[in-house]
């Protein structure tokens, strides 16, 4: 569950200006950003400039902060029975929030926090999302379904009747493989990691065809959030505390493992995003029982 190429482009310009204005300022970006105790984070997405958003599994709240200062606060209040998993920020700055066990998704204004829309998919666990210029796609981890919300020209969001489901083919449609993080390829197809099966697949929503990505002897087991920049794909392997860095072939039919980013401070990271030369990872700490006093952080690492 992760972020994202369009948002990375928005982040690149402010980051470059930071380097130009103060060559040492990039080094002062906080390496560890604290989240509220008991927040139980999962999804992370970068917005405009140095803004970031994190969603809560505990109550569906969204936290908004600043990568430069590490400061922030609750942006969207939680609610009884609420739950958010993956987050995605589209080109208009809207936050698309996966509802997990709620089976649908919500959309918020990234400036004001106003709820703009809510969609029901009937999913079992709506886990991650990726926005393209024409649609937003959502994985449903325990099923063979991919949900699609088409985007209109202009700012108006579609109503519930526009939502459709795609039944995924072949190995990508194996429900027990647990489809998790989702990204785009350079040519506009989708790439999905299967957390339990340890596989990467591409999927073309125009033709309905899927193909497994050949990663050789490398592993994407426990793959969670994905983020791509150019042909470099980062895969967050949550309980392994590894961020695997792959170089995709031009057609994304295969990928070569370039590096495995590790750090003793990684604590079951669920979602990642890129800002400048850094990868940010949310420590979801799925290996401990969440309590109101459990501490959570975001970690900055060299990408």
PDB file of C-alpha atoms in Angstrom:
ATOM      1  CA  UNK A   1       0.000   0.000   0.000  1.00  0.00           C
ATOM      2  CA  UNK A   2       1.922   3.161  -1.234  1.00  0.00           C
ATOM      3  CA  UNK A   3       2.976   5.960  -3.245  1.00  0.00           C
ATOM      4  CA  UNK A   4       3.162   7.176  -6.099  1.00  0.00           C
ATOM      5  CA  UNK A   5       4.587   8.312  -9.421  1.00  0.00           C
ATOM      6  CA  UNK A   6       2.366  11.369 -10.007  1.00  0.00           C
ATOM      7  CA  UNK A   7       2.909  12.582  -6.467  1.00  0.00           C
ATOM      8  CA  UNK A   8       6.662  11.963  -6.694  1.00  0.00           C
ATOM      9  CA  UNK A   9       6.733  14.393  -9.605  1.00  0.00           C
ATOM     10  CA  UNK A  10       4.991  17.006  -7.472  1.00  0.00           C
ATOM     11  CA  UNK A  11       7.508  16.418  -4.677  1.00  0.00           C
ATOM     12  CA  UNK A  12      10.575  16.633  -6.928  1.00  0.00           C
ATOM     13  CA  UNK A  13      10.356  20.379  -7.599  1.00  0.00           C
ATOM     14  CA  UNK A  14      10.128  21.457  -3.932  1.00  0.00           C
ATOM     15  CA  UNK A  15      12.942  19.069  -3.053  1.00  0.00           C
ATOM     16  CA  UNK A  16      15.174  20.542  -5.762  1.00  0.00           C
ATOM     17  CA  UNK A  17      14.441  24.043  -4.456  1.00  0.00           C
ATOM     18  CA  UNK A  18      15.429  22.959  -0.968  1.00  0.00           C
ATOM     19  CA  UNK A  19      18.794  21.803  -2.270  1.00  0.00           C
ATOM     20  CA  UNK A  20      19.332  25.018  -4.243  1.00  0.00           C
ATOM     21  CA  UNK A  21      18.370  27.315  -1.382  1.00  0.00           C
ATOM     22  CA  UNK A  22      20.310  25.497   1.325  1.00  0.00           C
ATOM     23  CA  UNK A  23      22.663  22.658   0.372  1.00  0.00           C
ATOM     24  CA  UNK A  24      22.644  21.264   3.913  1.00  0.00           C
ATOM     25  CA  UNK A  25      18.889  21.439   4.459  1.00  0.00           C
ATOM     26  CA  UNK A  26      18.164  18.057   2.869  1.00  0.00           C
ATOM     27  CA  UNK A  27      20.411  16.448   5.457  1.00  0.00           C
ATOM     28  CA  UNK A  28      18.297  18.026   8.216  1.00  0.00           C
ATOM     29  CA  UNK A  29      15.043  16.421   7.112  1.00  0.00           C
ATOM     30  CA  UNK A  30      14.090  14.321  10.146  1.00  0.00           C
ATOM     31  CA  UNK A  31      15.037  10.654   9.818  1.00  0.00           C
ATOM     32  CA  UNK A  32      12.252   9.587  12.170  1.00  0.00           C
ATOM     33  CA  UNK A  33       8.801  11.200  12.290  1.00  0.00           C
ATOM     34  CA  UNK A  34       6.589  10.357  15.228  1.00  0.00           C
ATOM     35  CA  UNK A  35       2.900   9.573  14.808  1.00  0.00           C
ATOM     36  CA  UNK A  36       0.333   9.775  17.623  1.00  0.00           C
ATOM     37  CA  UNK A  37       0.497   6.934  20.138  1.00  0.00           C
ATOM     38  CA  UNK A  38      -2.108   4.300  19.384  1.00  0.00           C
ATOM     39  CA  UNK A  39      -2.658   5.611  15.828  1.00  0.00           C
ATOM     40  CA  UNK A  40      -2.167   2.148  14.275  1.00  0.00           C
ATOM     41  CA  UNK A  41      -0.996   3.413  10.853  1.00  0.00           C
ATOM     42  CA  UNK A  42      -1.031   1.567   7.539  1.00  0.00           C
ATOM     43  CA  UNK A  43      -1.284   3.727   4.415  1.00  0.00           C
ATOM     44  CA  UNK A  44       1.076   6.561   3.463  1.00  0.00           C
ATOM     45  CA  UNK A  45       0.824   9.012   0.582  1.00  0.00           C
ATOM     46  CA  UNK A  46       2.661  12.210  -0.276  1.00  0.00           C
ATOM     47  CA  UNK A  47       0.733  15.299  -1.288  1.00  0.00           C
ATOM     48  CA  UNK A  48       1.815  18.650  -2.636  1.00  0.00           C
ATOM     49  CA  UNK A  49       5.194  19.997  -1.589  1.00  0.00           C
ATOM     50  CA  UNK A  50       6.405  18.207   1.528  1.00  0.00           C
ATOM     51  CA  UNK A  51       2.964  17.231   2.843  1.00  0.00           C
ATOM     52  CA  UNK A  52       2.286  13.619   3.789  1.00  0.00           C
ATOM     53  CA  UNK A  53      -0.827  11.742   4.880  1.00  0.00           C
ATOM     54  CA  UNK A  54      -1.139   8.558   6.950  1.00  0.00           C
ATOM     55  CA  UNK A  55      -4.316   6.548   7.521  1.00  0.00           C
ATOM     56  CA  UNK A  56      -5.324   4.719  10.691  1.00  0.00           C
ATOM     57  CA  UNK A  57      -6.451   1.128  10.976  1.00  0.00           C
ATOM     58  CA  UNK A  58      -7.797   1.910  14.450  1.00  0.00           C
ATOM     59  CA  UNK A  59     -10.574   4.345  13.549  1.00  0.00           C
ATOM     60  CA  UNK A  60     -10.189   5.630   9.978  1.00  0.00           C
ATOM     61  CA  UNK A  61      -8.494   8.908  10.923  1.00  0.00           C
ATOM     62  CA  UNK A  62      -6.005  10.622   8.599  1.00  0.00           C
ATOM     63  CA  UNK A  63      -2.905  12.328   9.965  1.00  0.00           C
ATOM     64  CA  UNK A  64      -1.312  15.131   7.936  1.00  0.00           C
ATOM     65  CA  UNK A  65       2.299  16.194   8.449  1.00  0.00           C
ATOM     66  CA  UNK A  66       5.314  17.895   6.885  1.00  0.00           C
ATOM     67  CA  UNK A  67       8.450  15.996   5.848  1.00  0.00           C
ATOM     68  CA  UNK A  68      10.595  19.093   6.504  1.00  0.00           C
ATOM     69  CA  UNK A  69       9.619  19.590  10.120  1.00  0.00           C
ATOM     70  CA  UNK A  70       8.211  16.219  11.127  1.00  0.00           C
ATOM     71  CA  UNK A  71       5.268  18.088  12.657  1.00  0.00           C
ATOM     72  CA  UNK A  72       1.611  17.412  11.982  1.00  0.00           C
ATOM     73  CA  UNK A  73      -1.767  16.603  13.434  1.00  0.00           C
ATOM     74  CA  UNK A  74      -5.063  14.807  12.886  1.00  0.00           C
ATOM     75  CA  UNK A  75      -6.461  16.025   9.570  1.00  0.00           C
ATOM     76  CA  UNK A  76      -9.562  13.832   9.257  1.00  0.00           C
ATOM     77  CA  UNK A  77     -11.013  12.705  12.606  1.00  0.00           C
ATOM     78  CA  UNK A  78     -11.581   9.016  13.236  1.00  0.00           C
ATOM     79  CA  UNK A  79     -14.992   7.475  13.729  1.00  0.00           C
ATOM     80  CA  UNK A  80     -16.435   4.465  15.506  1.00  0.00           C
ATOM     81  CA  UNK A  81     -15.915   1.392  13.349  1.00  0.00           C
ATOM     82  CA  UNK A  82     -13.750   3.290  10.882  1.00  0.00           C
ATOM     83  CA  UNK A  83     -10.691   1.760   9.260  1.00  0.00           C
ATOM     84  CA  UNK A  84      -8.328   2.992   6.563  1.00  0.00           C
ATOM     85  CA  UNK A  85      -5.632   1.006   4.795  1.00  0.00           C
ATOM     86  CA  UNK A  86      -3.851   2.193   1.626  1.00  0.00           C
ATOM     87  CA  UNK A  87      -3.942   5.860   0.616  1.00  0.00           C
ATOM     88  CA  UNK A  88      -3.463   7.450  -2.792  1.00  0.00           C
ATOM     89  CA  UNK A  89      -3.288  11.122  -3.785  1.00  0.00           C
ATOM     90  CA  UNK A  90      -4.409  11.854  -7.329  1.00  0.00           C
ATOM     91  CA  UNK A  91      -3.274  14.632  -9.668  1.00  0.00           C
ATOM     92  CA  UNK A  92      -5.935  16.968  -8.236  1.00  0.00           C
ATOM     93  CA  UNK A  93      -4.699  16.507  -4.673  1.00  0.00           C
ATOM     94  CA  UNK A  94      -7.627  14.325  -3.594  1.00  0.00           C
ATOM     95  CA  UNK A  95      -6.972  11.558  -1.073  1.00  0.00           C
ATOM     96  CA  UNK A  96      -8.382   8.155  -2.014  1.00  0.00           C
ATOM     97  CA  UNK A  97      -8.587   6.027   1.128  1.00  0.00           C
ATOM     98  CA  UNK A  98      -9.105   2.256   1.090  1.00  0.00           C
ATOM     99  CA  UNK A  99     -11.709   1.105   3.587  1.00  0.00           C
ATOM    100  CA  UNK A 100     -10.236  -2.298   4.424  1.00  0.00           C
ATOM    101  CA  UNK A 101     -12.919  -4.514   5.962  1.00  0.00           C
ATOM    102  CA  UNK A 102     -15.495  -1.833   5.153  1.00  0.00           C
ATOM    103  CA  UNK A 103     -15.289  -3.073   1.572  1.00  0.00           C
ATOM    104  CA  UNK A 104     -15.159   0.321  -0.132  1.00  0.00           C
ATOM    105  CA  UNK A 105     -13.296   3.613  -0.341  1.00  0.00           C
ATOM    106  CA  UNK A 106     -13.585   7.248   0.667  1.00  0.00           C
ATOM    107  CA  UNK A 107     -12.316  10.396  -1.052  1.00  0.00           C
ATOM    108  CA  UNK A 108     -11.166  13.513   0.822  1.00  0.00           C
ATOM    109  CA  UNK A 109     -10.051  16.982  -0.202  1.00  0.00           C
ATOM    110  CA  UNK A 110      -6.285  17.093   0.432  1.00  0.00           C
ATOM    111  CA  UNK A 111      -6.440  20.783   1.444  1.00  0.00           C
ATOM    112  CA  UNK A 112      -9.494  20.904   3.699  1.00  0.00           C
ATOM    113  CA  UNK A 113     -10.137  17.304   4.757  1.00  0.00           C
ATOM    114  CA  UNK A 114     -13.721  17.515   3.495  1.00  0.00           C
ATOM    115  CA  UNK A 115     -15.206  14.164   2.497  1.00  0.00           C
ATOM    116  CA  UNK A 116     -15.958  14.387  -1.213  1.00  0.00           C
ATOM    117  CA  UNK A 117     -17.313  10.915  -1.940  1.00  0.00           C
ATOM    118  CA  UNK A 118     -17.753   7.415  -0.590  1.00  0.00           C
ATOM    119  CA  UNK A 119     -17.932   4.263  -2.692  1.00  0.00           C
ATOM    120  CA  UNK A 120     -19.198   0.797  -1.807  1.00  0.00           C
ATOM    121  CA  UNK A 121     -17.498  -2.080  -3.614  1.00  0.00           C
ATOM    122  CA  UNK A 122     -18.753  -5.006  -1.565  1.00  0.00           C
ATOM    123  CA  UNK A 123     -15.144  -6.064  -1.113  1.00  0.00           C
ATOM    124  CA  UNK A 124     -13.728  -8.295   1.585  1.00  0.00           C
ATOM    125  CA  UNK A 125     -10.631  -6.196   2.369  1.00  0.00           C
ATOM    126  CA  UNK A 126     -10.011  -3.213   0.091  1.00  0.00           C
ATOM    127  CA  UNK A 127      -6.283  -2.802   0.560  1.00  0.00           C
ATOM    128  CA  UNK A 128      -4.488  -0.443  -1.817  1.00  0.00           C
ATOM    129  CA  UNK A 129      -5.166   2.019  -4.621  1.00  0.00           C
ATOM    130  CA  UNK A 130      -3.442   3.661  -7.564  1.00  0.00           C
ATOM    131  CA  UNK A 131      -4.673   6.634  -9.585  1.00  0.00           C
ATOM    132  CA  UNK A 132      -4.161   6.983 -13.326  1.00  0.00           C
ATOM    133  CA  UNK A 133      -5.356   9.905 -15.470  1.00  0.00           C
ATOM    134  CA  UNK A 134      -8.525   7.963 -16.297  1.00  0.00           C
ATOM    135  CA  UNK A 135      -9.378   5.881 -13.214  1.00  0.00           C
ATOM    136  CA  UNK A 136      -8.527   4.802  -9.692  1.00  0.00           C
ATOM    137  CA  UNK A 137      -7.976   1.063  -9.178  1.00  0.00           C
ATOM    138  CA  UNK A 138      -8.312  -0.837  -5.885  1.00  0.00           C
ATOM    139  CA  UNK A 139      -7.105  -4.267  -4.796  1.00  0.00           C
ATOM    140  CA  UNK A 140      -9.339  -6.540  -2.725  1.00  0.00           C
ATOM    141  CA  UNK A 141      -6.926  -8.907  -1.031  1.00  0.00           C
ATOM    142  CA  UNK A 142      -9.110 -11.975  -0.264  1.00  0.00           C
ATOM    143  CA  UNK A 143     -10.842 -12.003  -3.654  1.00  0.00           C
ATOM    144  CA  UNK A 144     -10.189 -12.153  -7.387  1.00  0.00           C
ATOM    145  CA  UNK A 145     -11.675  -8.690  -7.921  1.00  0.00           C
ATOM    146  CA  UNK A 146     -10.154  -5.353  -8.892  1.00  0.00           C
ATOM    147  CA  UNK A 147     -12.422  -2.338  -8.403  1.00  0.00           C
ATOM    148  CA  UNK A 148     -12.407   0.677 -10.708  1.00  0.00           C
ATOM    149  CA  UNK A 149     -13.696   4.212 -10.209  1.00  0.00           C
ATOM    150  CA  UNK A 150     -13.479   6.014 -13.581  1.00  0.00           C
ATOM    151  CA  UNK A 151     -12.446   9.671 -13.501  1.00  0.00           C
ATOM    152  CA  UNK A 152     -14.313  12.328 -15.425  1.00  0.00           C
ATOM    153  CA  UNK A 153     -12.782  15.259 -17.241  1.00  0.00           C
ATOM    154  CA  UNK A 154     -12.791  18.134 -14.763  1.00  0.00           C
ATOM    155  CA  UNK A 155     -13.039  18.001 -10.996  1.00  0.00           C
ATOM    156  CA  UNK A 156     -16.402  16.295 -10.591  1.00  0.00           C
ATOM    157  CA  UNK A 157     -16.297  12.803  -9.115  1.00  0.00           C
ATOM    158  CA  UNK A 158     -18.538  10.040 -10.508  1.00  0.00           C
ATOM    159  CA  UNK A 159     -21.404   8.628  -8.504  1.00  0.00           C
ATOM    160  CA  UNK A 160     -21.736   5.064  -7.229  1.00  0.00           C
ATOM    161  CA  UNK A 161     -23.284   3.812 -10.471  1.00  0.00           C
ATOM    162  CA  UNK A 162     -19.969   4.343 -12.300  1.00  0.00           C
ATOM    163  CA  UNK A 163     -18.077   1.846 -10.113  1.00  0.00           C
ATOM    164  CA  UNK A 164     -17.236  -1.460 -11.757  1.00  0.00           C
ATOM    165  CA  UNK A 165     -15.451  -4.655 -10.817  1.00  0.00           C
ATOM    166  CA  UNK A 166     -12.980  -6.622 -12.918  1.00  0.00           C
ATOM    167  CA  UNK A 167     -12.504 -10.332 -12.321  1.00  0.00           C
ATOM    168  CA  UNK A 168      -8.763 -10.956 -12.471  1.00  0.00           C
ATOM    169  CA  UNK A 169      -7.478 -13.815 -14.639  1.00  0.00           C
ATOM    170  CA  UNK A 170      -5.080 -16.696 -14.027  1.00  0.00           C
ATOM    171  CA  UNK A 171      -2.624 -16.593 -11.155  1.00  0.00           C
ATOM    172  CA  UNK A 172      -3.461 -12.960 -10.462  1.00  0.00           C
ATOM    173  CA  UNK A 173      -7.001 -14.089  -9.727  1.00  0.00           C
ATOM    174  CA  UNK A 174      -6.011 -16.632  -7.061  1.00  0.00           C
ATOM    175  CA  UNK A 175      -7.805 -15.311  -3.999  1.00  0.00           C
ATOM    176  CA  UNK A 176      -5.512 -16.971  -1.450  1.00  0.00           C
ATOM    177  CA  UNK A 177      -2.449 -15.249  -2.985  1.00  0.00           C
ATOM    178  CA  UNK A 178      -3.514 -11.967  -1.273  1.00  0.00           C
ATOM    179  CA  UNK A 179      -3.258  -9.181  -3.845  1.00  0.00           C
ATOM    180  CA  UNK A 180      -1.864  -6.211  -1.959  1.00  0.00           C
ATOM    181  CA  UNK A 181       0.110  -3.201  -3.260  1.00  0.00           C
ATOM    182  CA  UNK A 182      -0.682  -1.776  -6.679  1.00  0.00           C
ATOM    183  CA  UNK A 183       1.228   0.569  -8.985  1.00  0.00           C
ATOM    184  CA  UNK A 184       1.354   1.549 -12.642  1.00  0.00           C
ATOM    185  CA  UNK A 185       3.889   0.553 -15.251  1.00  0.00           C
ATOM    186  CA  UNK A 186       5.512   3.120 -17.538  1.00  0.00           C
ATOM    187  CA  UNK A 187       3.129   2.207 -20.361  1.00  0.00           C
ATOM    188  CA  UNK A 188       0.004   2.555 -18.200  1.00  0.00           C
ATOM    189  CA  UNK A 189      -0.674  -1.023 -17.189  1.00  0.00           C
ATOM    190  CA  UNK A 190      -0.928  -2.033 -13.543  1.00  0.00           C
ATOM    191  CA  UNK A 191       1.532  -3.971 -11.397  1.00  0.00           C
ATOM    192  CA  UNK A 192       0.333  -5.876  -8.331  1.00  0.00           C
ATOM    193  CA  UNK A 193       2.241  -7.728  -5.619  1.00  0.00           C
ATOM    194  CA  UNK A 194       0.816 -10.887  -4.063  1.00  0.00           C
ATOM    195  CA  UNK A 195       1.844 -10.868  -0.414  1.00  0.00           C
ATOM    196  CA  UNK A 196       1.320 -14.549   0.434  1.00  0.00           C
ATOM    197  CA  UNK A 197       2.224 -16.047  -2.943  1.00  0.00           C
ATOM    198  CA  UNK A 198       5.325 -13.839  -3.246  1.00  0.00           C
ATOM    199  CA  UNK A 199       4.687 -12.901  -6.883  1.00  0.00           C
ATOM    200  CA  UNK A 200       4.507  -9.791  -9.033  1.00  0.00           C
ATOM    201  CA  UNK A 201       1.992  -9.541 -11.860  1.00  0.00           C
ATOM    202  CA  UNK A 202       1.253  -6.984 -14.512  1.00  0.00           C
ATOM    203  CA  UNK A 203      -2.344  -6.464 -15.571  1.00  0.00           C
ATOM    204  CA  UNK A 204      -3.720  -4.622 -18.569  1.00  0.00           C
ATOM    205  CA  UNK A 205      -7.229  -3.363 -17.733  1.00  0.00           C
ATOM    206  CA  UNK A 206      -7.878  -2.599 -21.400  1.00  0.00           C
ATOM    207  CA  UNK A 207      -7.367  -6.177 -22.592  1.00  0.00           C
ATOM    208  CA  UNK A 208      -7.994  -8.042 -19.319  1.00  0.00           C
ATOM    209  CA  UNK A 209      -4.697  -9.921 -19.603  1.00  0.00           C
ATOM    210  CA  UNK A 210      -2.211 -10.627 -16.814  1.00  0.00           C
ATOM    211  CA  UNK A 211       1.392 -11.816 -16.842  1.00  0.00           C
ATOM    212  CA  UNK A 212       3.715 -12.801 -14.034  1.00  0.00           C
ATOM    213  CA  UNK A 213       6.863 -10.704 -13.747  1.00  0.00           C
ATOM    214  CA  UNK A 214      10.013 -12.836 -13.820  1.00  0.00           C
ATOM    215  CA  UNK A 215      12.128 -11.804 -10.808  1.00  0.00           C
ATOM    216  CA  UNK A 216      14.551 -14.749 -10.980  1.00  0.00           C
ATOM    217  CA  UNK A 217      15.712 -15.937  -7.558  1.00  0.00           C
ATOM    218  CA  UNK A 218      14.705 -12.699  -5.828  1.00  0.00           C
ATOM    219  CA  UNK A 219      11.779 -12.564  -3.404  1.00  0.00           C
ATOM    220  CA  UNK A 220       8.747 -10.333  -2.943  1.00  0.00           C
ATOM    221  CA  UNK A 221       7.252 -12.523  -0.205  1.00  0.00           C
ATOM    222  CA  UNK A 222       5.270 -10.425   2.282  1.00  0.00           C
ATOM    223  CA  UNK A 223       5.123  -7.674  -0.330  1.00  0.00           C
ATOM    224  CA  UNK A 224       2.905  -4.825   0.806  1.00  0.00           C
ATOM    225  CA  UNK A 225       3.214  -1.260  -0.520  1.00  0.00           C
ATOM    226  CA  UNK A 226       4.709  -0.538  -3.955  1.00  0.00           C
ATOM    227  CA  UNK A 227       6.179   2.641  -5.381  1.00  0.00           C
ATOM    228  CA  UNK A 228       7.734   3.159  -8.808  1.00  0.00           C
ATOM    229  CA  UNK A 229       9.899   5.910 -10.250  1.00  0.00           C
ATOM    230  CA  UNK A 230      10.816   5.328 -13.872  1.00  0.00           C
ATOM    231  CA  UNK A 231      11.869   1.708 -14.188  1.00  0.00           C
ATOM    232  CA  UNK A 232      12.815   1.386 -10.506  1.00  0.00           C
ATOM    233  CA  UNK A 233      10.202  -0.378  -8.404  1.00  0.00           C
ATOM    234  CA  UNK A 234      10.431  -0.491  -4.606  1.00  0.00           C
ATOM    235  CA  UNK A 235       8.573  -3.339  -2.883  1.00  0.00           C
ATOM    236  CA  UNK A 236       7.924  -3.074   0.848  1.00  0.00           C
ATOM    237  CA  UNK A 237       8.265  -6.569   2.356  1.00  0.00           C
ATOM    238  CA  UNK A 238       6.550  -5.870   5.648  1.00  0.00           C
ATOM    239  CA  UNK A 239       7.344  -8.618   8.182  1.00  0.00           C
ATOM    240  CA  UNK A 240      10.794  -9.165   6.628  1.00  0.00           C
ATOM    241  CA  UNK A 241      11.714  -5.507   7.326  1.00  0.00           C
ATOM    242  CA  UNK A 242      13.093  -5.192   3.798  1.00  0.00           C
ATOM    243  CA  UNK A 243      12.448  -2.697   1.028  1.00  0.00           C
ATOM    244  CA  UNK A 244      13.390  -4.553  -2.146  1.00  0.00           C
ATOM    245  CA  UNK A 245      14.559  -2.369  -5.025  1.00  0.00           C
ATOM    246  CA  UNK A 246      14.042  -3.760  -8.542  1.00  0.00           C
ATOM    247  CA  UNK A 247      14.828  -2.504 -12.020  1.00  0.00           C
ATOM    248  CA  UNK A 248      12.017  -3.375 -14.370  1.00  0.00           C
ATOM    249  CA  UNK A 249      12.633  -4.395 -17.953  1.00  0.00           C
ATOM    250  CA  UNK A 250      11.252  -1.877 -20.485  1.00  0.00           C
ATOM    251  CA  UNK A 251       8.176  -4.077 -20.993  1.00  0.00           C
ATOM    252  CA  UNK A 252       7.972  -4.992 -17.275  1.00  0.00           C
ATOM    253  CA  UNK A 253       8.050  -8.685 -18.185  1.00  0.00           C
ATOM    254  CA  UNK A 254      10.992  -9.166 -15.843  1.00  0.00           C
ATOM    255  CA  UNK A 255      12.768  -7.344 -13.035  1.00  0.00           C
ATOM    256  CA  UNK A 256      16.255  -7.530 -11.545  1.00  0.00           C
ATOM    257  CA  UNK A 257      16.866  -7.072  -7.837  1.00  0.00           C
ATOM    258  CA  UNK A 258      19.166  -4.058  -7.430  1.00  0.00           C
ATOM    259  CA  UNK A 259      19.283  -3.731  -3.650  1.00  0.00           C
ATOM    260  CA  UNK A 260      17.573  -4.705  -0.419  1.00  0.00           C
ATOM    261  CA  UNK A 261      17.237  -1.696   1.857  1.00  0.00           C
ATOM    262  CA  UNK A 262      17.302  -2.618   5.530  1.00  0.00           C
ATOM    263  CA  UNK A 263      17.565  -0.739   8.804  1.00  0.00           C
ATOM    264  CA  UNK A 264      17.354  -1.850  12.435  1.00  0.00           C
ATOM    265  CA  UNK A 265      14.623   0.738  12.989  1.00  0.00           C
ATOM    266  CA  UNK A 266      12.235  -0.822  10.458  1.00  0.00           C
ATOM    267  CA  UNK A 267       9.337  -2.343  12.388  1.00  0.00           C
ATOM    268  CA  UNK A 268       7.051  -4.190   9.942  1.00  0.00           C
ATOM    269  CA  UNK A 269       6.716  -1.339   7.427  1.00  0.00           C
ATOM    270  CA  UNK A 270       3.442  -1.483   5.520  1.00  0.00           C
ATOM    271  CA  UNK A 271       3.642   1.348   3.029  1.00  0.00           C
ATOM    272  CA  UNK A 272       6.363   3.373   1.328  1.00  0.00           C
ATOM    273  CA  UNK A 273       6.683   6.506  -0.763  1.00  0.00           C
ATOM    274  CA  UNK A 274       9.483   8.420  -2.470  1.00  0.00           C
ATOM    275  CA  UNK A 275      10.617  11.998  -1.938  1.00  0.00           C
ATOM    276  CA  UNK A 276      13.813  13.144  -3.647  1.00  0.00           C
ATOM    277  CA  UNK A 277      16.557  10.586  -2.928  1.00  0.00           C
ATOM    278  CA  UNK A 278      14.672   9.124   0.028  1.00  0.00           C
ATOM    279  CA  UNK A 279      12.167   6.368   0.642  1.00  0.00           C
ATOM    280  CA  UNK A 280       9.781   6.886   3.546  1.00  0.00           C
ATOM    281  CA  UNK A 281       8.335   3.842   5.306  1.00  0.00           C
ATOM    282  CA  UNK A 282       5.478   3.654   7.800  1.00  0.00           C
ATOM    283  CA  UNK A 283       6.292   1.339  10.700  1.00  0.00           C
ATOM    284  CA  UNK A 284       2.960  -0.436  11.119  1.00  0.00           C
ATOM    285  CA  UNK A 285       4.269  -2.788  13.858  1.00  0.00           C
ATOM    286  CA  UNK A 286       1.892  -5.606  12.971  1.00  0.00           C
ATOM    287  CA  UNK A 287       3.980  -7.877  15.206  1.00  0.00           C
ATOM    288  CA  UNK A 288       2.751  -6.225  18.421  1.00  0.00           C
ATOM    289  CA  UNK A 289      -0.710  -5.897  19.932  1.00  0.00           C
ATOM    290  CA  UNK A 290      -1.937  -2.352  19.245  1.00  0.00           C
ATOM    291  CA  UNK A 291      -2.836  -0.379  22.373  1.00  0.00           C
ATOM    292  CA  UNK A 292      -3.653   3.296  23.012  1.00  0.00           C
ATOM    293  CA  UNK A 293      -0.023   3.809  24.073  1.00  0.00           C
ATOM    294  CA  UNK A 294       1.739   1.891  21.277  1.00  0.00           C
ATOM    295  CA  UNK A 295       4.275   4.165  19.557  1.00  0.00           C
ATOM    296  CA  UNK A 296       4.436   4.456  15.748  1.00  0.00           C
ATOM    297  CA  UNK A 297       6.859   6.187  13.409  1.00  0.00           C
ATOM    298  CA  UNK A 298       7.733   6.983   9.799  1.00  0.00           C
ATOM    299  CA  UNK A 299      11.335   6.265   8.851  1.00  0.00           C
ATOM    300  CA  UNK A 300      13.394   8.063   6.168  1.00  0.00           C
ATOM    301  CA  UNK A 301      15.954   5.925   4.342  1.00  0.00           C
ATOM    302  CA  UNK A 302      18.194   6.435   1.327  1.00  0.00           C
ATOM    303  CA  UNK A 303      16.415   5.116  -1.717  1.00  0.00           C
TER     304      UNK A 303
END
